[in-house]
Coordinates of C-alpha atoms and ligand atoms in Angstrom, one line a residue:
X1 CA 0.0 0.0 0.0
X2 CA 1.0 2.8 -1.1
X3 CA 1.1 6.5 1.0
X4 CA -0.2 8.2 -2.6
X5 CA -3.1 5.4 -2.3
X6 CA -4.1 6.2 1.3
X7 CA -4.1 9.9 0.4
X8 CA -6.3 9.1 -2.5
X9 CA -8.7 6.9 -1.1
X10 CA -9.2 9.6 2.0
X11 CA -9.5 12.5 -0.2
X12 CA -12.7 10.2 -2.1
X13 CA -15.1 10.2 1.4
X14 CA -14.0 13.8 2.1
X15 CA -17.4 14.6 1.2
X16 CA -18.9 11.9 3.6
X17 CA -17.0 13.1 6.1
X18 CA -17.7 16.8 5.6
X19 CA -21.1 15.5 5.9
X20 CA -20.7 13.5 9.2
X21 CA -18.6 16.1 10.4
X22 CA -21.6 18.9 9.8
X23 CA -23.9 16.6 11.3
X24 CA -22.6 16.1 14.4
X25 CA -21.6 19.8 14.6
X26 CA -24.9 21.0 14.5
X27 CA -26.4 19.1 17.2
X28 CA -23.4 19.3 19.7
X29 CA -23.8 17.3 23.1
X30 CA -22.2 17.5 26.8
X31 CA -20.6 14.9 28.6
X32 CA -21.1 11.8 29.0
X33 CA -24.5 11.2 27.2
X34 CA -24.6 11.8 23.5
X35 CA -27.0 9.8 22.1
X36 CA -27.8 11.7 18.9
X37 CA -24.0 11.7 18.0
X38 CA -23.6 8.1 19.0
X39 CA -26.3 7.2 17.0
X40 CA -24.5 9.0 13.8
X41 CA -21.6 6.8 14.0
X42 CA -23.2 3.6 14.4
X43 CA -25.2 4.5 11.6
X44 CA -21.9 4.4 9.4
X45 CA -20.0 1.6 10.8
X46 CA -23.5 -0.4 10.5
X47 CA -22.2 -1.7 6.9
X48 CA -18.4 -2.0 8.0
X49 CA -19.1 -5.1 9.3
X50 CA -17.2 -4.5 12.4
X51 CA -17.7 -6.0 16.0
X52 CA -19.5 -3.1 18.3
X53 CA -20.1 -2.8 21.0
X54 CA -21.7 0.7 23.3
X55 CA -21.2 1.5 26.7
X56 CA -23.1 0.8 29.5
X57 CA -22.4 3.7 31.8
X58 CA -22.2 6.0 29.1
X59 CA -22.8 6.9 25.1
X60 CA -19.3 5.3 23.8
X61 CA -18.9 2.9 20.8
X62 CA -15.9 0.4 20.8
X63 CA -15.6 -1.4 17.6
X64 CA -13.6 -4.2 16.4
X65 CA -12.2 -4.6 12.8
X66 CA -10.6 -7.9 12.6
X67 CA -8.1 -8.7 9.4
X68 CA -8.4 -11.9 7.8
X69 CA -4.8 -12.6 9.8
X70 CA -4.0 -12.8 13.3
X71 CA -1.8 -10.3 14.7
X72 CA -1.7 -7.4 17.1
X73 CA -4.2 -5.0 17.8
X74 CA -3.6 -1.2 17.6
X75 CA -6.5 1.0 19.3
X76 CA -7.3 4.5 17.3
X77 CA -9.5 7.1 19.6
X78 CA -11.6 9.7 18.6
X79 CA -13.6 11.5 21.3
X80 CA -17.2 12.9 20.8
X81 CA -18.3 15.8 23.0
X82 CA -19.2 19.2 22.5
X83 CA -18.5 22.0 25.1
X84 CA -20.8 24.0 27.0
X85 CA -20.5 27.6 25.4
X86 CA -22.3 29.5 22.8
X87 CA -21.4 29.3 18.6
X88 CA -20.6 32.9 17.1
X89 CA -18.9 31.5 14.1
X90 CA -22.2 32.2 11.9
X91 CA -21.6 29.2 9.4
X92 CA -24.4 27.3 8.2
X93 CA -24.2 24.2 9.8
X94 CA -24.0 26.1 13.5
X95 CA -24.9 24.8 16.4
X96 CA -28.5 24.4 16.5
X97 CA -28.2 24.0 20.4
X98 CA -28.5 26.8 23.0
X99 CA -25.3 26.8 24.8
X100 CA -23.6 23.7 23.3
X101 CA -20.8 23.8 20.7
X102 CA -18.2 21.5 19.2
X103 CA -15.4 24.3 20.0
X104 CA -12.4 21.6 20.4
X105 CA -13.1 20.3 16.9
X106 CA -14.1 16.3 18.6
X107 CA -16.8 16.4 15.8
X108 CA -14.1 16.7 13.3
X109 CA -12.1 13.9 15.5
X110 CA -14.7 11.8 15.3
X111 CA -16.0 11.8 11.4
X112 CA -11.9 11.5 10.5
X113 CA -11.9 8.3 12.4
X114 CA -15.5 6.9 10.6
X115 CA -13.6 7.5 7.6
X116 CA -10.5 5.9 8.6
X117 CA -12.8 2.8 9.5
X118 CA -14.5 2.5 6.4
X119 CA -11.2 2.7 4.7
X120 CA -9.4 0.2 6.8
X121 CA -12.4 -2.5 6.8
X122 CA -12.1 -2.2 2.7
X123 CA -8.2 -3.9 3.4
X124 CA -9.6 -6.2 6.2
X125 CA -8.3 -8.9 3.7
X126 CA -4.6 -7.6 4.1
X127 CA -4.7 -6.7 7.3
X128 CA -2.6 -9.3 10.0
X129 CA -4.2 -8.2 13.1
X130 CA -7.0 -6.1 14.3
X131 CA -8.3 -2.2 14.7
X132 CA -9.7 -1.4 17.8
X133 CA -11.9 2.1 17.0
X134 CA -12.5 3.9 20.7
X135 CA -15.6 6.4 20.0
X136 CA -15.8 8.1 23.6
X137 CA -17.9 10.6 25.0
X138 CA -16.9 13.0 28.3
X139 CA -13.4 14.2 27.3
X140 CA -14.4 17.5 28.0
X141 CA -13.2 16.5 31.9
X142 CA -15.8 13.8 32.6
X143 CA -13.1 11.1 32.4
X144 CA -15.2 9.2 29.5
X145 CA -11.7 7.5 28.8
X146 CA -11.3 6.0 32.4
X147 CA -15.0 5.1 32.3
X148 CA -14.5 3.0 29.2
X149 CA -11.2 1.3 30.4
X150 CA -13.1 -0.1 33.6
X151 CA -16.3 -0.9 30.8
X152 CA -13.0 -3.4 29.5
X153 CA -12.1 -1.4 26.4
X154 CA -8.4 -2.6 26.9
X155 CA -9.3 -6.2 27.4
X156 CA -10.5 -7.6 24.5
X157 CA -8.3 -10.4 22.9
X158 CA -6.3 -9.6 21.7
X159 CA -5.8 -6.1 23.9
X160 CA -4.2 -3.5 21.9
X161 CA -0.5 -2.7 22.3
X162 CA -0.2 0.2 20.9
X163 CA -3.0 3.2 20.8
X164 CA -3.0 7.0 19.1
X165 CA -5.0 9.8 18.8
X166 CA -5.4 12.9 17.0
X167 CA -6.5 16.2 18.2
X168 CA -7.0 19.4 16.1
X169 CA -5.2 22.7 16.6
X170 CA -4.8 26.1 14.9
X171 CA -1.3 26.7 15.3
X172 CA 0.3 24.9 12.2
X173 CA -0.7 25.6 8.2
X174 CA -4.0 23.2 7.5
X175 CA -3.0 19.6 7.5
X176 CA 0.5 19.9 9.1
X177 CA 1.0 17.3 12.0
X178 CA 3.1 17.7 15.2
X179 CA 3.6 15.0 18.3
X180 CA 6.5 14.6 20.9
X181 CA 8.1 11.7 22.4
X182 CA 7.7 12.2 26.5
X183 CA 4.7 14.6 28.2
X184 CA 2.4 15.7 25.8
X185 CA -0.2 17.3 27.7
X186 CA -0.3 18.6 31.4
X187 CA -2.0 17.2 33.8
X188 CA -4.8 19.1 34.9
X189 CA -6.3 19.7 38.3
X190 CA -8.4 22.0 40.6
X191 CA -7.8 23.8 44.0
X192 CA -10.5 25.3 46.0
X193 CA -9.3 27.3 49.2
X194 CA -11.4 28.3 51.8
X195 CA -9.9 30.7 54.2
X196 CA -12.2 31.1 57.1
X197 CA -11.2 34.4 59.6
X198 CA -13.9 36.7 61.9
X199 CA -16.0 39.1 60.1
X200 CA -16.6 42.4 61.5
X201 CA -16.3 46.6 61.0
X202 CA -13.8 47.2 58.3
X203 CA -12.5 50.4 60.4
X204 CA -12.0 47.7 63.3
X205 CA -9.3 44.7 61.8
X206 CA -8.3 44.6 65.2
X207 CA -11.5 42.9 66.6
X208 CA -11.6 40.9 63.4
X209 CA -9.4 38.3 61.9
X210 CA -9.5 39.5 58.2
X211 CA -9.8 36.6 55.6
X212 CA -8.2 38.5 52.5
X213 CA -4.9 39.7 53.2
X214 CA -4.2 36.3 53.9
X215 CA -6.0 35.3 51.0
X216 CA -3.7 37.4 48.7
X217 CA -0.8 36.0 50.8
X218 CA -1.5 32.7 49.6
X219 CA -1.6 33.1 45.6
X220 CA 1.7 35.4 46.1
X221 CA 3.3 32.4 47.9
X222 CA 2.4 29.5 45.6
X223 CA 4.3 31.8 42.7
X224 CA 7.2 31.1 44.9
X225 CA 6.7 27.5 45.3
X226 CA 6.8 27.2 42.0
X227 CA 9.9 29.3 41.0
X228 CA 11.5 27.6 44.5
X229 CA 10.6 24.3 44.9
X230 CA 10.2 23.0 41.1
X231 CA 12.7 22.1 39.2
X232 CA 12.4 24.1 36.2
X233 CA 12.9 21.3 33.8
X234 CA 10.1 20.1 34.9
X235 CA 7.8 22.8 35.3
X236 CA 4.6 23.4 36.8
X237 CA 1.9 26.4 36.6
X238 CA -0.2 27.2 39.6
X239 CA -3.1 29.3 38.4
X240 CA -5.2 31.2 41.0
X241 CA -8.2 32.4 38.7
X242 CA -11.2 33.0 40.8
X243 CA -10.7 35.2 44.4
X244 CA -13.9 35.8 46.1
X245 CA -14.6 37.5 49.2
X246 CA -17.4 40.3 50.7
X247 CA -19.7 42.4 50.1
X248 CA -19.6 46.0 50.6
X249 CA -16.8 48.7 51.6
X250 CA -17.2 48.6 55.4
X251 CA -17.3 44.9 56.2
X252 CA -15.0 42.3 56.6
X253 CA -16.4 38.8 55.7
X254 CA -15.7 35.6 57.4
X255 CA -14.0 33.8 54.5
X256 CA -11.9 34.5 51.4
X257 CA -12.6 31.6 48.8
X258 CA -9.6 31.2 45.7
X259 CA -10.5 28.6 42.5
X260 CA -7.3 27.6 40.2
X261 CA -5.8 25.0 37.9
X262 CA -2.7 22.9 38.7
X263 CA -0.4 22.0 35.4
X264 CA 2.2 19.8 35.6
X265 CA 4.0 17.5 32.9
X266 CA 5.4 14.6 35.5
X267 CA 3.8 12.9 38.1
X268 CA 6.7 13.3 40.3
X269 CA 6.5 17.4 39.8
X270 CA 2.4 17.2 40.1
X271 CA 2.7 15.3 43.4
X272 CA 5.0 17.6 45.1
X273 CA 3.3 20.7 44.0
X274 CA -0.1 19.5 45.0
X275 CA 1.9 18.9 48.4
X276 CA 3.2 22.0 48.1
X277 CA -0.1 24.1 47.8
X278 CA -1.8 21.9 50.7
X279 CA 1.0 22.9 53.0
X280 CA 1.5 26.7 51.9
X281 CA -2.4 27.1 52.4
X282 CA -2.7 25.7 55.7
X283 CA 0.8 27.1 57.2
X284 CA 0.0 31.0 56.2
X285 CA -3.4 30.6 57.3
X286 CA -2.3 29.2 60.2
X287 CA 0.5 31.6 60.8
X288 CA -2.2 34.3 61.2
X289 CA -4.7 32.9 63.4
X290 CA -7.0 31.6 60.4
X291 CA -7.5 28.0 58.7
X292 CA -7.6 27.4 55.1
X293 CA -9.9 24.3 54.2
X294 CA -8.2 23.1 51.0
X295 CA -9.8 20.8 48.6
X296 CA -7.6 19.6 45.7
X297 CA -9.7 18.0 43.1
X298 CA -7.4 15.5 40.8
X299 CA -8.2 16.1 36.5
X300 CA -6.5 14.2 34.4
X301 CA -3.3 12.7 34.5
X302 CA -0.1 13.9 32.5
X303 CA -0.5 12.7 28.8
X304 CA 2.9 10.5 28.0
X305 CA 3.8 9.9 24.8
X306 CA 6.2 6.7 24.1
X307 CA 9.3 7.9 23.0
X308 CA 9.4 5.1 20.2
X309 CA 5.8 4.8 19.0
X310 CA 5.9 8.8 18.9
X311 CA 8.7 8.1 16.6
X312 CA 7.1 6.1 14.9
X313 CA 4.1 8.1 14.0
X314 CA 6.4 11.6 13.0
X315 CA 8.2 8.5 10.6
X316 CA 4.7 7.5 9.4
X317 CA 3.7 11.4 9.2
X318 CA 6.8 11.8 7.2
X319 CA 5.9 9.4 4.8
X320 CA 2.6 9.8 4.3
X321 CA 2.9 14.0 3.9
X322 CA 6.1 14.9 3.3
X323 CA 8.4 16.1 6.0
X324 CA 8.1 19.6 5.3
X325 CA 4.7 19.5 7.1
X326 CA 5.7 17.4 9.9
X327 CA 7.0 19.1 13.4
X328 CA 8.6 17.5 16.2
X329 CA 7.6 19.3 19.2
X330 CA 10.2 21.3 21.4
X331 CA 7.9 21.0 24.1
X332 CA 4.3 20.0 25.9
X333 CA 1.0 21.6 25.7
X334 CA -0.2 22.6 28.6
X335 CA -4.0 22.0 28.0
X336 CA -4.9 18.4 29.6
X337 CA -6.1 15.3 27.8
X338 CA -8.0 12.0 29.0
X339 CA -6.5 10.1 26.4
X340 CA -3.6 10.3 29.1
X341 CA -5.2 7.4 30.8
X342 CA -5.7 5.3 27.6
X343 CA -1.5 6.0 27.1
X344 CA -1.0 5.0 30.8
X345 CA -1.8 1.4 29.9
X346 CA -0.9 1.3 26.2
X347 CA 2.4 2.6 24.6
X348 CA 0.7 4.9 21.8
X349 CA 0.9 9.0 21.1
X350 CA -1.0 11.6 20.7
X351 CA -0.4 13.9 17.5
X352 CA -1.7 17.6 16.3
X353 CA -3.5 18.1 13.3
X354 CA -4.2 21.6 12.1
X355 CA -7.0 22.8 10.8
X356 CA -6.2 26.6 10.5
X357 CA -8.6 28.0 8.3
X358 CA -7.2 29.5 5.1
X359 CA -9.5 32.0 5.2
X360 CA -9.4 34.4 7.5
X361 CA -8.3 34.8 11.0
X362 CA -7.5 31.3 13.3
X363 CA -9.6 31.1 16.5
X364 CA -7.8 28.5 18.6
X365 CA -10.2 25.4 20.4
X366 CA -12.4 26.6 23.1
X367 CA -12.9 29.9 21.0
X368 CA -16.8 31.1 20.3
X369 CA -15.7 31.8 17.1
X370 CA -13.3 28.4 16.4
X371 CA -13.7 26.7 13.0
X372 CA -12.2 23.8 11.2
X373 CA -10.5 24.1 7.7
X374 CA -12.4 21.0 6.1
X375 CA -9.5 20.5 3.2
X376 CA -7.2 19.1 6.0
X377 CA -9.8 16.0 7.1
X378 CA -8.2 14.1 4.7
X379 CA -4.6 14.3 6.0
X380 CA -6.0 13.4 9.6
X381 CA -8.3 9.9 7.8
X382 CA -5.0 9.5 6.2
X383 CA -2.5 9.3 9.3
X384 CA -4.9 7.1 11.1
X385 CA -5.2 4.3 8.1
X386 CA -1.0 4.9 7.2
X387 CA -0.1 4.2 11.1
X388 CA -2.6 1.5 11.6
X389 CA -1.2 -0.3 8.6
X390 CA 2.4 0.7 9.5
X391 CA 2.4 -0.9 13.2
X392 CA 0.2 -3.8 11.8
X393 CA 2.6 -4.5 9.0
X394 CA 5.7 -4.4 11.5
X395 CA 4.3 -8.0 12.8
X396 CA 4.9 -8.9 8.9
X397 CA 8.3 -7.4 9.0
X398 CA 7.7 -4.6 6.8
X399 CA 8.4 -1.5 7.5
X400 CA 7.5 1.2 4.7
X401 CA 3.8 1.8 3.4
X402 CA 5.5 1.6 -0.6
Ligands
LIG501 NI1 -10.4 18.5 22.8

């Protein structure tokens, strides 16, 4: 198989999956329930003659494409859920729903992996070994991932052994690809402080025990547990975003409330700062009479990528594009990922695909106004079938696509 063939064949259901794509982007859904855009992709893979199978516990589709030879398995991912925001991009196939839209571009995820299914079940008679196609709901930090891994995504027989995903971005020309070997993605999680002092007369502190100057105290000293006790190879970001506290001039209130984000891209690192902010918390609080109650709520883990199966997929990339559009990373993103939990188990990567518009300006993901440049689906169908093929046809001892 040829990487001119694979190009071909993905460019001929570009207007399939423009469709899909348009289909599911007008009726986006939230977390871990999506049955209208469930029932969109079952209603392609019906004829693919695959073995699916849906969740239980939630909307997901895992389906099986076994080759006419026994070999390993390889899981691809595409995740299905919209965000909960409002659509001001005004094209015509806008979200139809009030509050809801497909701002991360999963809709775009997930018709580029239908395609890559219908084109992979058309070689099921060359393939030595099996596709494993993970449809998941609730990446938008409802863990969907995790929830399909204990639903026994990873142990079917035989269980994959290697795994990759795709996710748009902006930040490259349309249809360039970029992955890392190592951290990929952050990991992602929440703090929620609640320092609790004496309300009272704002002209009397002294007969008070004032929650916000020890509130401010706080976010200055987790900037210095950062720059101090991280090493800055291996870096963190503390975020405080959300400070609330009182009411009017000429009162102090009883508490000071902060809301962040934690970012880290090693476990080691994301341990010791959640440490870290526990213990700063509490010990100024303490230090001035007060108590901080500190909930730390745990997001997803650090995305790894394997350093050879990332390899591997830039190689593939390479091959399949041309390596003039093909970017190794200098470093990690520090958006999170559940795929993280997938790449836990599985050696696999993640990879960027853009999908800057060509015209006019490039909203990134999580943007009102963040739209897909169609003409690069293909690429994205393409890198899916090319590194399926690839790592399948290793067990055969090949190692080109020509
Ligand atoms: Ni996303």
């Amino acid at each position: 198989m040829k990487s001119s063939d694979i190009l071909r064949d993905a460019e001929s259901i570009l207007d399939d999956t423009i469709q899909l794509r348009r289909r599911i982007h007008r009726h986006p859904e939230l977390g871990l329930t999506l049955p209208r855009t469930q029932g969109a992709v079952l209603d392609v893979l019906h004829d693919l003659d695959l073995d699916v199978r849906t969740g239980q516990r939630t909307t997901s589709i895992v389906a099986r494409l076994a080759g006419a030879r026994p070999g390993p398995t390889i899981l691809l991912r595409a995740d299905m859920d919209a965000l909960p925001m409002p659509e001001e991009t005004g094209l015509p196939f806008a979200s139809e729903v009030n509050g809801a839209m497909h701002a991360c571009g999963h809709d775009a995820h997930t018709a580029m992996l239908v395609g890559a299914a219908r084109l992979l079940a058309r070689r099921r008679d060359s393939l030595a070994g099996s596709v494993l196609f993970m449809f998941q709901p609730g990446e938008e930090g409802y863990h969907g991932a995790r929830v399909m891994i204990e639903e026994g995504l990873l142990d079917g027989t035989p269980p994959p052994t290697a795994a990759f995903a795709l996710h748009v971005t902006h930040r490259l020309t349309a249809g360039a690809i970029a992955a890392r070997s190592g951290p990929a993605m952050a990991s992602g999680d929440t703090l929620q402080i609640v320092v609790r002092g004496r309300g009272g007369h704002a002209s009397a502190p002294h007969d008070c025990l004032d929650p916000i100057p020890i509130a401010c105290e706080i976010v200055q000293a987790f900037q210095t547990l950062v720059t101090r006790r991280v090493h800055v190879f291996d870096p963190a970001v503390v975020t405080v975003a959300k400070i609330e506290a009182g009411t009017t001039r000429n009162v102090i209130p009883d508490t000071a409330s902060l809301l962040g984000t934690i970012r880290t891209v090693s476990e080691a690192t994301r341990e010791r700062v959640l440490d870290g902010v526990r213990r700063v918390a509490e010990g100024i609080a303490a230090a001035h009479g007060a108590e901080a109650a500190v909930e730390l709520i745990r997001g997803y883990p650090v995305t790894v990528n394997d350093a050879a199966f990332a390899d591997f997929v830039l190689d593939t990339a390479r091959e399949l594009l041309g390596s003039e559009v093909v970017h190794a990373m200098s470093h990690p993103i520090m958006a999170s990922e559940d795929f993280s939990y997938v790449l836990q188990r599985v050696p696999g990567a993640i990879a960027n695909l853009s999908t800057r518009p060509a015209d006019g300006p490039a909203f990134p993901n999580h943007s009102p106004r963040m739209r897909v440049n169609e003409s690069a689906l293909p690429a994205g169908i393409a890198m899916h079938v090319a590194v399926a093929l690839r790592f399948l046809a290793k067990g055969t001892g090949a190692t080109t696509l020509a």
